[in-house]
mmCIF file of C-alpha atoms in Angstrom:
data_model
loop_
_atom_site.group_PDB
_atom_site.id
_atom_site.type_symbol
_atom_site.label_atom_id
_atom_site.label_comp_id
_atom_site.label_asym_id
_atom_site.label_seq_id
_atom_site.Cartn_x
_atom_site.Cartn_y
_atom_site.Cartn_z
ATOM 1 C CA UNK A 197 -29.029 57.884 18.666
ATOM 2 C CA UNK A 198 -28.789 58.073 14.562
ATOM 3 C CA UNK A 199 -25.187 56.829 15.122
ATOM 4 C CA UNK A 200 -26.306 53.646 17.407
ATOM 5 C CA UNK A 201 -28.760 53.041 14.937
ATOM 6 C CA UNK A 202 -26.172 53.085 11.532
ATOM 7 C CA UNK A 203 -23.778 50.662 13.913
ATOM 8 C CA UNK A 204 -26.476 48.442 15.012
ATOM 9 C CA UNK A 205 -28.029 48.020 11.115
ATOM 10 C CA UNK A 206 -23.921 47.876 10.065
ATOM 11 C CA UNK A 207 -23.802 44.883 12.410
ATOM 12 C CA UNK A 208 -26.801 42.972 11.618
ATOM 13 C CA UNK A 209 -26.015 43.084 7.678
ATOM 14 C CA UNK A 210 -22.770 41.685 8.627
ATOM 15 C CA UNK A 211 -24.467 38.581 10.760
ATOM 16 C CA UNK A 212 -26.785 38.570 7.342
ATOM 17 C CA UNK A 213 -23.817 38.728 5.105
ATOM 18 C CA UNK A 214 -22.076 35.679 7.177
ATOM 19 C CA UNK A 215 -24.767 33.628 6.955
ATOM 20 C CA UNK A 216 -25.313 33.595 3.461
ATOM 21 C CA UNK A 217 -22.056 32.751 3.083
ATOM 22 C CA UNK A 218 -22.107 30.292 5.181
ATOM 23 C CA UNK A 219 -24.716 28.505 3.578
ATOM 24 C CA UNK A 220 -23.826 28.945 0.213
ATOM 25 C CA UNK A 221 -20.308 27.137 1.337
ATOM 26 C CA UNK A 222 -22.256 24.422 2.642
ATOM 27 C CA UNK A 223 -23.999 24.463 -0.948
ATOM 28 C CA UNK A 224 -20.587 24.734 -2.876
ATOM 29 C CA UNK A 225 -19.186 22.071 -0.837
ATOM 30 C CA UNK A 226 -21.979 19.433 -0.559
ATOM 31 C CA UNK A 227 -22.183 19.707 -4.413
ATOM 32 C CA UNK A 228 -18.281 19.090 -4.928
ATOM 33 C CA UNK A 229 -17.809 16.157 -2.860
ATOM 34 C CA UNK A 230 -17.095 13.150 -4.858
ATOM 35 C CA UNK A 231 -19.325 10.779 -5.296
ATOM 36 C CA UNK A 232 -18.779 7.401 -3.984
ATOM 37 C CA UNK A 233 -20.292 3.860 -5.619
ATOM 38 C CA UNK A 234 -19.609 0.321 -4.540
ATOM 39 C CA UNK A 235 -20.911 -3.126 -4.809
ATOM 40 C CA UNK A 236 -23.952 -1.736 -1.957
ATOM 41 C CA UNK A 237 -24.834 1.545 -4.044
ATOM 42 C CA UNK A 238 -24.106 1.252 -7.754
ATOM 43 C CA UNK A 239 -27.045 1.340 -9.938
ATOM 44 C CA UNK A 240 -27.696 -1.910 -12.122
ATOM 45 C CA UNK A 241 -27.043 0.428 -15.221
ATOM 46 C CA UNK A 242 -23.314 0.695 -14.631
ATOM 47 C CA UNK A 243 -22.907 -2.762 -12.845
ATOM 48 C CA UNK A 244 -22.240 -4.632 -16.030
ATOM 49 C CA UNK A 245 -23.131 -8.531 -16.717
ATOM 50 C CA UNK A 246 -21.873 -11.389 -14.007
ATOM 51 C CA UNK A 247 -19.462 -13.250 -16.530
ATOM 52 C CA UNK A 248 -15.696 -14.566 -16.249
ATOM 53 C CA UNK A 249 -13.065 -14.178 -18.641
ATOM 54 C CA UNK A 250 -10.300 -16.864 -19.421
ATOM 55 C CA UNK A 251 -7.189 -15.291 -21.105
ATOM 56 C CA UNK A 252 -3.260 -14.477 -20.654
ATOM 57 C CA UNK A 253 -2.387 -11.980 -18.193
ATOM 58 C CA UNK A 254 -0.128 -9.472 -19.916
ATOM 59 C CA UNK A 255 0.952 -5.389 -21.308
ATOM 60 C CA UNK A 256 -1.372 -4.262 -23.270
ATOM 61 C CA UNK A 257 0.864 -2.291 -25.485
ATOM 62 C CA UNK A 258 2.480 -5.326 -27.481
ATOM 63 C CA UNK A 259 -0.522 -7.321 -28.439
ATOM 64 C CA UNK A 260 -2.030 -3.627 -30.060
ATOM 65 C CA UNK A 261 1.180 -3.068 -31.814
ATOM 66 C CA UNK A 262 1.877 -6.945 -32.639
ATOM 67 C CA UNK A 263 -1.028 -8.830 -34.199
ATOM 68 C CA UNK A 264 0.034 -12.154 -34.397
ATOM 69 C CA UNK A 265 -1.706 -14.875 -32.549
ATOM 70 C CA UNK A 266 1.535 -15.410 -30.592
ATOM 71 C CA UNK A 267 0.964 -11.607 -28.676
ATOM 72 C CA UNK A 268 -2.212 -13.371 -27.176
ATOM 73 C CA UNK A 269 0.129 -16.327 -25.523
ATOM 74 C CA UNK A 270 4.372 -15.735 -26.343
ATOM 75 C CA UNK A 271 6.338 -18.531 -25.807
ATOM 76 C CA UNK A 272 9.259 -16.883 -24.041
ATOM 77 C CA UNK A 273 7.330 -14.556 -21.302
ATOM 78 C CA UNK A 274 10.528 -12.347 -20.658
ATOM 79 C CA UNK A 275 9.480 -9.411 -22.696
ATOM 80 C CA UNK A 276 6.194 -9.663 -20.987
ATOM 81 C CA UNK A 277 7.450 -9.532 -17.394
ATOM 82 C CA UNK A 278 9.871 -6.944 -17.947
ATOM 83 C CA UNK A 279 6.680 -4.462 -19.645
ATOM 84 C CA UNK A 280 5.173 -5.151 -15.823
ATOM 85 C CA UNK A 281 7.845 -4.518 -14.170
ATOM 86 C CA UNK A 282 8.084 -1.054 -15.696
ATOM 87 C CA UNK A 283 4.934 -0.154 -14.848
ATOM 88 C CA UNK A 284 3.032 -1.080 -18.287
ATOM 89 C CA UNK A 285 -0.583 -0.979 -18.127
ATOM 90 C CA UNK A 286 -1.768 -4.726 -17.862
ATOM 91 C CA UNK A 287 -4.592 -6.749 -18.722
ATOM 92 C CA UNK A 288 -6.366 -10.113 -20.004
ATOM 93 C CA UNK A 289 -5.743 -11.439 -23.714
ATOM 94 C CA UNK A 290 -8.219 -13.841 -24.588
ATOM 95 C CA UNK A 291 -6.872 -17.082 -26.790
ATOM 96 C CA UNK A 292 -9.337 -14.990 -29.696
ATOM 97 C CA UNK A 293 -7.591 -11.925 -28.865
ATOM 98 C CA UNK A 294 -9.886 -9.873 -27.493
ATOM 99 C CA UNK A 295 -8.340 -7.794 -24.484
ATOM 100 C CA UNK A 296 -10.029 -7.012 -21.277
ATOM 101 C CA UNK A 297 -9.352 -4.045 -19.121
ATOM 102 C CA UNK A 298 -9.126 -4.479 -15.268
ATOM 103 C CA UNK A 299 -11.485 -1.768 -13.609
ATOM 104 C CA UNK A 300 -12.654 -1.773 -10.090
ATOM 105 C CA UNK A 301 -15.973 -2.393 -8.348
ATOM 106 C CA UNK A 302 -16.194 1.362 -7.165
ATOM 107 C CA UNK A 303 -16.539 5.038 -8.598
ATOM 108 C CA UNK A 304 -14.464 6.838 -8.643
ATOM 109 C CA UNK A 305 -11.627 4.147 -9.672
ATOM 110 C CA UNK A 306 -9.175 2.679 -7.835
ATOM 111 C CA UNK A 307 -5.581 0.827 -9.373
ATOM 112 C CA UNK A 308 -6.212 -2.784 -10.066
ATOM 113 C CA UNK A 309 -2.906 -3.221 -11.290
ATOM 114 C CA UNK A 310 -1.127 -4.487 -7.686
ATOM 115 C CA UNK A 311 -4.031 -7.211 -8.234
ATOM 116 C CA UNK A 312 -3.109 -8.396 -11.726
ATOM 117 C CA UNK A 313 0.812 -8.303 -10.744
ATOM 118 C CA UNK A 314 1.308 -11.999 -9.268
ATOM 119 C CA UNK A 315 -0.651 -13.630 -12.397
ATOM 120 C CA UNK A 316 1.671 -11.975 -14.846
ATOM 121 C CA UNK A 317 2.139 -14.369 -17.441
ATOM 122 C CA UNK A 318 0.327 -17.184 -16.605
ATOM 123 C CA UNK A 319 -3.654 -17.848 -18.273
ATOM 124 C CA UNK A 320 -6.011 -16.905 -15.555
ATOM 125 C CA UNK A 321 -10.209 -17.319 -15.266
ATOM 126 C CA UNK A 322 -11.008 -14.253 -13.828
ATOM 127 C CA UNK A 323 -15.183 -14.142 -12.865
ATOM 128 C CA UNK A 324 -16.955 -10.824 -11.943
ATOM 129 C CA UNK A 325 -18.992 -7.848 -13.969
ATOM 130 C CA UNK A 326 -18.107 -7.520 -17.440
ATOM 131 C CA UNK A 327 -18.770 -4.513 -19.327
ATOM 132 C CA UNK A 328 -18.346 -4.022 -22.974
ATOM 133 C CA UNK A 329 -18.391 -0.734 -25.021
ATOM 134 C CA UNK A 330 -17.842 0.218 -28.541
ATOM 135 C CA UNK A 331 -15.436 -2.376 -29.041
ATOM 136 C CA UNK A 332 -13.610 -2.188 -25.751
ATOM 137 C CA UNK A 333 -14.028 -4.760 -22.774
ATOM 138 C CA UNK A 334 -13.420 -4.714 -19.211
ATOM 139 C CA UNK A 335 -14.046 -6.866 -16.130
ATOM 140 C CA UNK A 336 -14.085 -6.345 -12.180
ATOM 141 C CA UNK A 337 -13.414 -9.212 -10.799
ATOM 142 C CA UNK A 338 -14.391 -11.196 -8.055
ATOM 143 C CA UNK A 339 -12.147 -13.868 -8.049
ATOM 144 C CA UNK A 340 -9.070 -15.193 -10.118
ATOM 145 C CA UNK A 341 -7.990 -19.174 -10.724
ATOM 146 C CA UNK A 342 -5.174 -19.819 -12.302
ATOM 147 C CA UNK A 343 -5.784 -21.739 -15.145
ATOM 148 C CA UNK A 344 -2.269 -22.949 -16.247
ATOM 149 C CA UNK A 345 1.272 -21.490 -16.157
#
C-alpha cells in the first residue's frame, strides 16, 4: 500500500514537474520571438517625418573619405559603379552633401540595397519617412523618380 502510494505521489510530481515546464517554455519562447513592425503597426515615434530627398545615388565610403564637392556628383561615374558592384554600402548624396541612409519600413530591418542598385549613379528624388539623428540621416522610401542621369 505505502509503495502504491510513493509511486502514485512519484508520478503526479512528475505531471507537476512537466507542466511547469511546459509553461515556462511557452513564457521563454513568447518573450524571445522577434518583434515585428510595419507601415500597419509602427508607433508614430519611430515613423519619422513624410519628406523626399533629391541627391546622387552612390558608396558611401568615398564621399566620407573625399570631401570635395565633386564626391557629392563625380564626373566620370566608373569608380562609383565599380564600389556597387563590390558590394559597398550605398546611399543618397545630397548636392549640399549631406548623405542619407536607405532603411526599411519594418523592424527588424530588411536590405534596401537590391532597391538602390538600378539608380546607381544617376540623381534620384526619393519621397518617404525621413529620420534624422545626431547628425546622421536616413529615409524609407516610398517611391523613387529619376531626376536626371
Amino acid at each position: 500500500m505505502q509503495r502504491n502510494q510513493l509511486k502514485l505521489w512519484s508520478e503526479l510530481v512528475g505531471v507537476y514537474f512537466a507542466a511547469i515546464c511546459l509553461f515556462f517554455g511557452a513564457v521563454c519562447y513568447s518573450q524571445s520571438k522577434e518583434p515585428h513592425l510595419d507601415r500597419s503597426n509602427m508607433p508614430a515615434s519611430l515613423n519619422g517625418t513624410a519628406g523626399s530627398v533629391t541627391g546622387y545615388v552612390r558608396d558611401i565610403a568615398c564621399p566620407l573619405r573625399n570631401h570635395s564637392k565633386e564626391s557629392a556628383h563625380p564626373s566620370d561615374d566608373v569608380c562609383v559603379r565599380a564600389c556597387a558592384k563590390a558590394g559597398a554600402p550605398l546611399g543618397i548624396i545630397t548636392p549640399e552633401g549631406m548623405i542619407y541612409n536607405v532603411i526599411s519600413h519594418t523592424m527588424p530591418e530588411t536590405d534596401e540595397r537590391q532597391r538602390l542598385l538600378p539608380y546607381v549613379a544617376k540623381t534620384i528624388r526619393a519621397t518617404g519617412r525621413v529620420f534624422e539623428y545626431n547628425g546622421a540621416r536616413a529615409i524609407a522610401i516610398d517611391k523613387i523618380e529619376v531626376v536626371s542621369q
